[in-house]
mmCIF file of C-alpha atoms in Angstrom:
data_model
loop_
_atom_site.group_PDB
_atom_site.id
_atom_site.type_symbol
_atom_site.label_atom_id
_atom_site.label_comp_id
_atom_site.label_asym_id
_atom_site.label_seq_id
_atom_site.Cartn_x
_atom_site.Cartn_y
_atom_site.Cartn_z
ATOM 1 C CA THR A 1 80.556 94.574 104.589
ATOM 2 C CA GLN A 2 84.278 93.927 104.533
ATOM 3 C CA LEU A 3 86.521 96.988 104.629
ATOM 4 C CA LEU A 4 90.272 97.390 104.310
ATOM 5 C CA GLU A 5 91.906 100.491 105.722
ATOM 6 C CA GLN A 6 95.225 101.253 104.110
ATOM 7 C CA SER A 7 97.725 103.745 105.468
ATOM 8 C CA PRO A 8 99.364 106.032 104.829
ATOM 9 C CA GLN A 9 97.497 107.431 101.850
ATOM 10 C CA PHE A 10 100.525 109.355 100.620
ATOM 11 C CA LEU A 11 104.222 108.729 101.160
ATOM 12 C CA SER A 12 107.000 110.923 99.809
ATOM 13 C CA ILE A 13 110.522 109.798 100.656
ATOM 14 C CA GLN A 14 114.109 110.055 99.496
ATOM 15 C CA GLU A 15 115.931 107.297 97.675
ATOM 16 C CA GLY A 16 117.497 104.864 100.131
ATOM 17 C CA GLU A 17 114.903 105.276 102.886
ATOM 18 C CA ASN A 18 112.786 102.439 104.235
ATOM 19 C CA LEU A 19 109.006 102.512 104.428
ATOM 20 C CA THR A 20 106.063 100.452 105.577
ATOM 21 C CA VAL A 21 102.490 100.439 104.296
ATOM 22 C CA TYR A 22 99.728 98.999 106.462
ATOM 23 C CA CYS A 23 96.464 97.347 105.621
ATOM 24 C CA ASN A 24 93.972 96.690 108.438
ATOM 25 C CA SER A 25 90.511 95.233 108.725
ATOM 26 C CA SER A 26 88.101 93.912 111.311
ATOM 27 C CA SER A 27 87.243 91.090 108.906
ATOM 28 C CA VAL A 28 89.074 87.858 108.238
ATOM 29 C CA PHE A 29 90.245 87.259 104.692
ATOM 30 C CA SER A 30 91.072 83.944 103.081
ATOM 31 C CA SER A 31 94.022 85.595 101.390
ATOM 32 C CA LEU A 32 95.472 89.029 100.907
ATOM 33 C CA GLN A 33 97.074 90.346 97.780
ATOM 34 C CA TRP A 34 99.299 93.339 97.138
ATOM 35 C CA TYR A 35 99.231 95.135 93.806
ATOM 36 C CA ARG A 36 101.182 97.972 92.271
ATOM 37 C CA GLN A 37 99.575 100.277 89.729
ATOM 38 C CA GLU A 38 101.319 102.799 87.518
ATOM 39 C CA PRO A 39 99.559 105.683 85.729
ATOM 40 C CA GLY A 40 97.591 104.557 82.698
ATOM 41 C CA GLU A 41 97.904 100.897 83.560
ATOM 42 C CA GLY A 42 95.976 98.291 85.496
ATOM 43 C CA PRO A 43 97.157 96.915 88.840
ATOM 44 C CA VAL A 44 99.855 94.244 88.706
ATOM 45 C CA LEU A 45 99.978 91.552 91.359
ATOM 46 C CA LEU A 46 103.082 91.601 93.553
ATOM 47 C CA VAL A 47 102.292 88.842 96.021
ATOM 48 C CA THR A 48 99.547 86.758 97.614
ATOM 49 C CA VAL A 49 99.701 85.766 101.278
ATOM 50 C CA VAL A 50 97.408 83.038 102.500
ATOM 51 C CA THR A 51 98.518 81.722 105.870
ATOM 52 C CA GLY A 52 98.274 83.729 109.085
ATOM 53 C CA GLY A 53 101.745 84.926 110.097
ATOM 54 C CA GLU A 54 103.118 84.310 106.627
ATOM 55 C CA VAL A 55 106.059 86.419 105.478
ATOM 56 C CA LYS A 56 107.068 86.672 101.835
ATOM 57 C CA LYS A 57 110.009 88.504 100.352
ATOM 58 C CA LEU A 58 110.316 89.853 96.843
ATOM 59 C CA LYS A 59 113.781 91.412 96.486
ATOM 60 C CA ARG A 60 113.586 94.572 98.632
ATOM 61 C CA LEU A 61 109.881 94.125 99.407
ATOM 62 C CA THR A 62 108.707 92.176 102.452
ATOM 63 C CA PHE A 63 105.053 91.270 102.886
ATOM 64 C CA GLN A 64 103.483 90.000 106.089
ATOM 65 C CA PHE A 65 100.029 88.595 106.803
ATOM 66 C CA GLY A 66 98.759 89.019 110.345
ATOM 67 C CA ASP A 67 98.273 85.963 112.538
ATOM 68 C CA ALA A 68 94.505 86.490 112.539
ATOM 69 C CA ARG A 69 94.433 87.127 108.763
ATOM 70 C CA LYS A 70 92.898 90.555 109.300
ATOM 71 C CA ASP A 71 95.874 92.759 108.527
ATOM 72 C CA SER A 72 98.962 92.923 106.383
ATOM 73 C CA SER A 73 101.999 95.094 105.833
ATOM 74 C CA LEU A 74 104.364 95.874 102.995
ATOM 75 C CA HIS A 75 107.881 96.956 103.891
ATOM 76 C CA ILE A 76 110.278 98.339 101.281
ATOM 77 C CA THR A 77 113.955 98.522 102.112
ATOM 78 C CA ALA A 78 116.199 101.120 100.498
ATOM 79 C CA ALA A 79 113.489 102.535 98.250
ATOM 80 C CA GLN A 80 114.409 103.492 94.701
ATOM 81 C CA PRO A 81 112.735 105.922 92.261
ATOM 82 C CA GLY A 82 111.518 102.903 90.300
ATOM 83 C CA ASP A 83 109.370 101.938 93.301
ATOM 84 C CA THR A 84 107.189 104.997 92.724
ATOM 85 C CA GLY A 85 103.565 104.071 92.145
ATOM 86 C CA LEU A 86 100.222 103.285 93.717
ATOM 87 C CA TYR A 87 100.296 100.305 96.078
ATOM 88 C CA LEU A 88 97.046 98.512 96.770
ATOM 89 C CA CYS A 89 96.156 95.788 99.208
ATOM 90 C CA ALA A 90 93.193 93.563 98.428
ATOM 91 C CA GLY A 91 91.498 90.898 100.496
ATOM 92 C CA ALA A 92 89.703 87.856 99.138
ATOM 93 C CA GLY A 93 86.619 86.852 101.079
ATOM 94 C CA ALA A 94 86.041 83.408 102.447
ATOM 95 C CA GLY A 95 82.856 82.764 100.514
ATOM 96 C CA GLY A 96 79.167 83.543 100.575
ATOM 97 C CA THR A 97 78.518 87.096 99.448
ATOM 98 C CA SER A 98 82.284 87.654 99.304
ATOM 99 C CA TYR A 99 82.799 84.961 96.656
ATOM 100 C CA GLY A 100 84.803 86.141 93.677
ATOM 101 C CA LYS A 101 85.235 89.586 95.130
ATOM 102 C CA LEU A 102 88.395 91.405 96.106
ATOM 103 C CA THR A 103 88.005 94.171 98.668
ATOM 104 C CA PHE A 104 90.614 96.827 97.977
ATOM 105 C CA GLY A 105 92.205 99.309 100.319
ATOM 106 C CA GLN A 106 92.222 102.963 99.265
ATOM 107 C CA GLY A 107 95.810 102.700 98.140
ATOM 108 C CA THR A 108 99.110 104.333 99.025
ATOM 109 C CA ILE A 109 100.691 106.716 96.545
ATOM 110 C CA LEU A 110 104.446 106.333 96.968
ATOM 111 C CA THR A 111 106.882 108.835 95.526
ATOM 112 C CA VAL A 112 110.584 108.148 95.831
ATOM 113 C CA HIS A 113 112.782 111.141 95.047
ATOM 114 C CA PRO A 114 116.300 110.634 93.638
ATOM 115 C CA LYS B 1 101.076 85.610 75.856
ATOM 116 C CA ALA B 2 98.666 88.433 75.150
ATOM 117 C CA GLY B 3 97.316 90.215 78.196
ATOM 118 C CA VAL B 4 93.821 91.344 79.039
ATOM 119 C CA THR B 5 92.482 93.666 76.364
ATOM 120 C CA GLN B 6 89.900 96.301 77.123
ATOM 121 C CA THR B 7 88.133 98.454 74.582
ATOM 122 C CA PRO B 8 87.626 101.284 74.195
ATOM 123 C CA ARG B 9 90.449 102.806 76.233
ATOM 124 C CA TYR B 10 88.817 106.219 76.471
ATOM 125 C CA LEU B 11 85.309 107.443 75.885
ATOM 126 C CA ILE B 12 83.198 110.482 76.588
ATOM 127 C CA LYS B 13 79.449 110.294 77.029
ATOM 128 C CA THR B 14 76.720 112.630 78.198
ATOM 129 C CA ARG B 15 74.259 112.095 81.013
ATOM 130 C CA GLY B 16 71.427 109.752 80.129
ATOM 131 C CA GLN B 17 73.350 107.859 77.480
ATOM 132 C CA GLN B 18 74.439 104.274 77.805
ATOM 133 C CA VAL B 19 77.822 102.662 77.297
ATOM 134 C CA THR B 20 79.152 99.191 76.596
ATOM 135 C CA LEU B 21 82.694 98.216 77.544
ATOM 136 C CA SER B 22 84.439 95.116 76.291
ATOM 137 C CA CYS B 23 87.027 92.831 77.846
ATOM 138 C CA SER B 24 88.975 90.010 76.223
ATOM 139 C CA PRO B 25 90.648 87.843 78.860
ATOM 140 C CA ILE B 26 93.938 86.025 78.589
ATOM 141 C CA SER B 27 93.559 82.911 76.482
ATOM 142 C CA GLY B 28 92.454 80.016 78.663
ATOM 143 C CA HIS B 29 91.139 82.197 81.468
ATOM 144 C CA ARG B 30 87.475 81.590 82.172
ATOM 145 C CA SER B 31 86.948 84.021 85.038
ATOM 146 C CA VAL B 32 86.398 87.696 84.320
ATOM 147 C CA SER B 33 85.716 90.306 86.962
ATOM 148 C CA TRP B 34 85.041 94.018 86.683
ATOM 149 C CA TYR B 35 86.029 96.842 89.010
ATOM 150 C CA GLN B 36 85.307 100.551 89.068
ATOM 151 C CA GLN B 37 88.179 102.815 90.137
ATOM 152 C CA THR B 38 87.604 106.400 91.242
ATOM 153 C CA PRO B 39 89.815 108.782 93.237
ATOM 154 C CA GLY B 40 87.274 108.965 96.044
ATOM 155 C CA GLN B 41 86.174 105.340 96.379
ATOM 156 C CA GLY B 42 89.202 103.461 95.082
ATOM 157 C CA LEU B 43 88.588 100.103 93.414
ATOM 158 C CA GLN B 44 85.143 98.681 93.929
ATOM 159 C CA PHE B 45 83.930 95.283 92.791
ATOM 160 C CA LEU B 46 81.224 95.280 90.144
ATOM 161 C CA PHE B 47 80.770 91.614 89.215
ATOM 162 C CA GLU B 48 82.495 88.338 88.433
ATOM 163 C CA TYR B 49 81.685 85.895 85.671
ATOM 164 C CA PHE B 50 82.835 82.325 85.264
ATOM 165 C CA SER B 51 81.753 80.084 82.416
ATOM 166 C CA GLU B 52 79.100 82.576 81.316
ATOM 167 C CA THR B 53 77.513 82.719 84.780
ATOM 168 C CA GLN B 54 77.540 85.722 87.064
ATOM 169 C CA ARG B 55 78.953 84.433 90.342
ATOM 170 C CA ASN B 56 78.720 87.608 92.388
ATOM 171 C CA LYS B 57 77.674 91.208 92.067
ATOM 172 C CA GLY B 58 78.819 94.260 93.973
ATOM 173 C CA ASN B 59 76.724 97.025 95.488
ATOM 174 C CA PHE B 60 75.946 98.930 92.331
ATOM 175 C CA PRO B 61 72.538 99.926 90.976
ATOM 176 C CA GLY B 62 70.789 97.868 88.347
ATOM 177 C CA ARG B 63 71.989 100.299 85.676
ATOM 178 C CA PHE B 64 75.234 98.347 85.774
ATOM 179 C CA SER B 65 75.012 95.005 84.040
ATOM 180 C CA GLY B 66 77.315 92.549 82.381
ATOM 181 C CA ARG B 67 77.572 89.308 80.558
ATOM 182 C CA GLN B 68 80.111 86.749 79.485
ATOM 183 C CA PHE B 69 80.192 84.913 76.199
ATOM 184 C CA SER B 70 81.121 81.314 75.464
ATOM 185 C CA ASN B 71 84.629 82.411 74.411
ATOM 186 C CA SER B 72 85.042 84.037 77.874
ATOM 187 C CA ARG B 73 84.958 87.565 76.487
ATOM 188 C CA SER B 74 82.910 89.855 78.662
ATOM 189 C CA GLU B 75 80.995 93.076 78.289
ATOM 190 C CA MET B 76 79.618 95.448 80.842
ATOM 191 C CA ASN B 77 76.893 97.970 80.195
ATOM 192 C CA VAL B 78 75.937 101.093 82.058
ATOM 193 C CA SER B 79 72.595 102.628 81.166
ATOM 194 C CA THR B 80 71.245 106.089 81.927
ATOM 195 C CA LEU B 81 74.690 107.444 82.683
ATOM 196 C CA GLU B 82 75.201 109.807 85.601
ATOM 197 C CA LEU B 83 78.071 112.198 86.254
ATOM 198 C CA GLY B 84 79.201 109.963 89.110
ATOM 199 C CA ASP B 85 79.771 107.080 86.718
ATOM 200 C CA SER B 86 82.914 108.799 85.460
ATOM 201 C CA ALA B 87 85.666 106.376 86.370
ATOM 202 C CA LEU B 88 88.280 103.934 85.194
ATOM 203 C CA TYR B 89 86.629 100.574 84.602
ATOM 204 C CA LEU B 90 89.025 97.691 85.030
ATOM 205 C CA CYS B 91 88.584 94.153 83.860
ATOM 206 C CA ALA B 92 90.590 91.276 85.298
ATOM 207 C CA SER B 93 90.863 87.693 84.190
ATOM 208 C CA SER B 94 91.911 84.617 86.096
ATOM 209 C CA LEU B 95 92.319 80.919 85.510
ATOM 210 C CA VAL B 96 90.165 80.064 88.490
ATOM 211 C CA ALA B 97 86.996 81.549 89.865
ATOM 212 C CA GLY B 98 86.513 83.151 93.233
ATOM 213 C CA ALA B 99 89.366 85.700 93.361
ATOM 214 C CA THR B 100 91.615 83.023 94.844
ATOM 215 C CA GLY B 101 93.980 82.925 91.918
ATOM 216 C CA GLU B 102 96.128 85.618 90.421
ATOM 217 C CA LEU B 103 94.131 88.348 88.746
ATOM 218 C CA PHE B 104 95.509 89.881 85.585
ATOM 219 C CA PHE B 105 94.153 93.352 85.000
ATOM 220 C CA GLY B 106 93.708 95.163 81.733
ATOM 221 C CA GLU B 107 94.655 98.804 81.262
ATOM 222 C CA GLY B 108 91.092 99.873 81.794
ATOM 223 C CA SER B 109 88.466 101.913 79.987
ATOM 224 C CA ARG B 110 88.341 105.505 81.154
ATOM 225 C CA LEU B 111 84.785 106.820 80.981
ATOM 226 C CA THR B 112 84.000 110.500 81.282
ATOM 227 C CA VAL B 113 80.358 111.511 81.661
ATOM 228 C CA LEU B 114 79.552 115.149 80.860
#
């Protein structure tokens, strides 16, 4: 069974601070996706990382996939109140019983105070 | 283009009843997957359908079932409802099968079992 451990579970920071969310597993994933979910809505894809060591930037958000494709991180620079939400990492299995299935981390609830 | 549409958005049932949830994917998307989201367990994979065929199923009891129609619309059914089935049920559609492409989530159907 593939598991993704996401930390921290809760993060409450002031506007302008930097933060990092981690996603770790003992399993290898073919790709890893990061989603953001707001109350009353479904998750929205932020980025997909596929190659070990890959780094992707989306404005103030930086995503990294570990060399062994078992872990990932999301770093937000100069957080803003609009960044508030639930951040989820999700790994796509390589096949077999993992086909078509995303394994989600527990999520990180981020609150950015003005 | 129209997003993923899930109906109903909210519903309340009592233990022992059954429920059917509907999902209309984005036009042209042939893959539909279902996830259960609860505060304690996070998002857990239920099943994925592609071209009317179930490609994978998560670790849920047989009370949870689904199907996909020729127009790619999907339904999931939960029979003999239990209190623990209370959750947000999310449907996601994708152009390609196997959770390798971008998943577009609907807003979910929030089920409360009394």
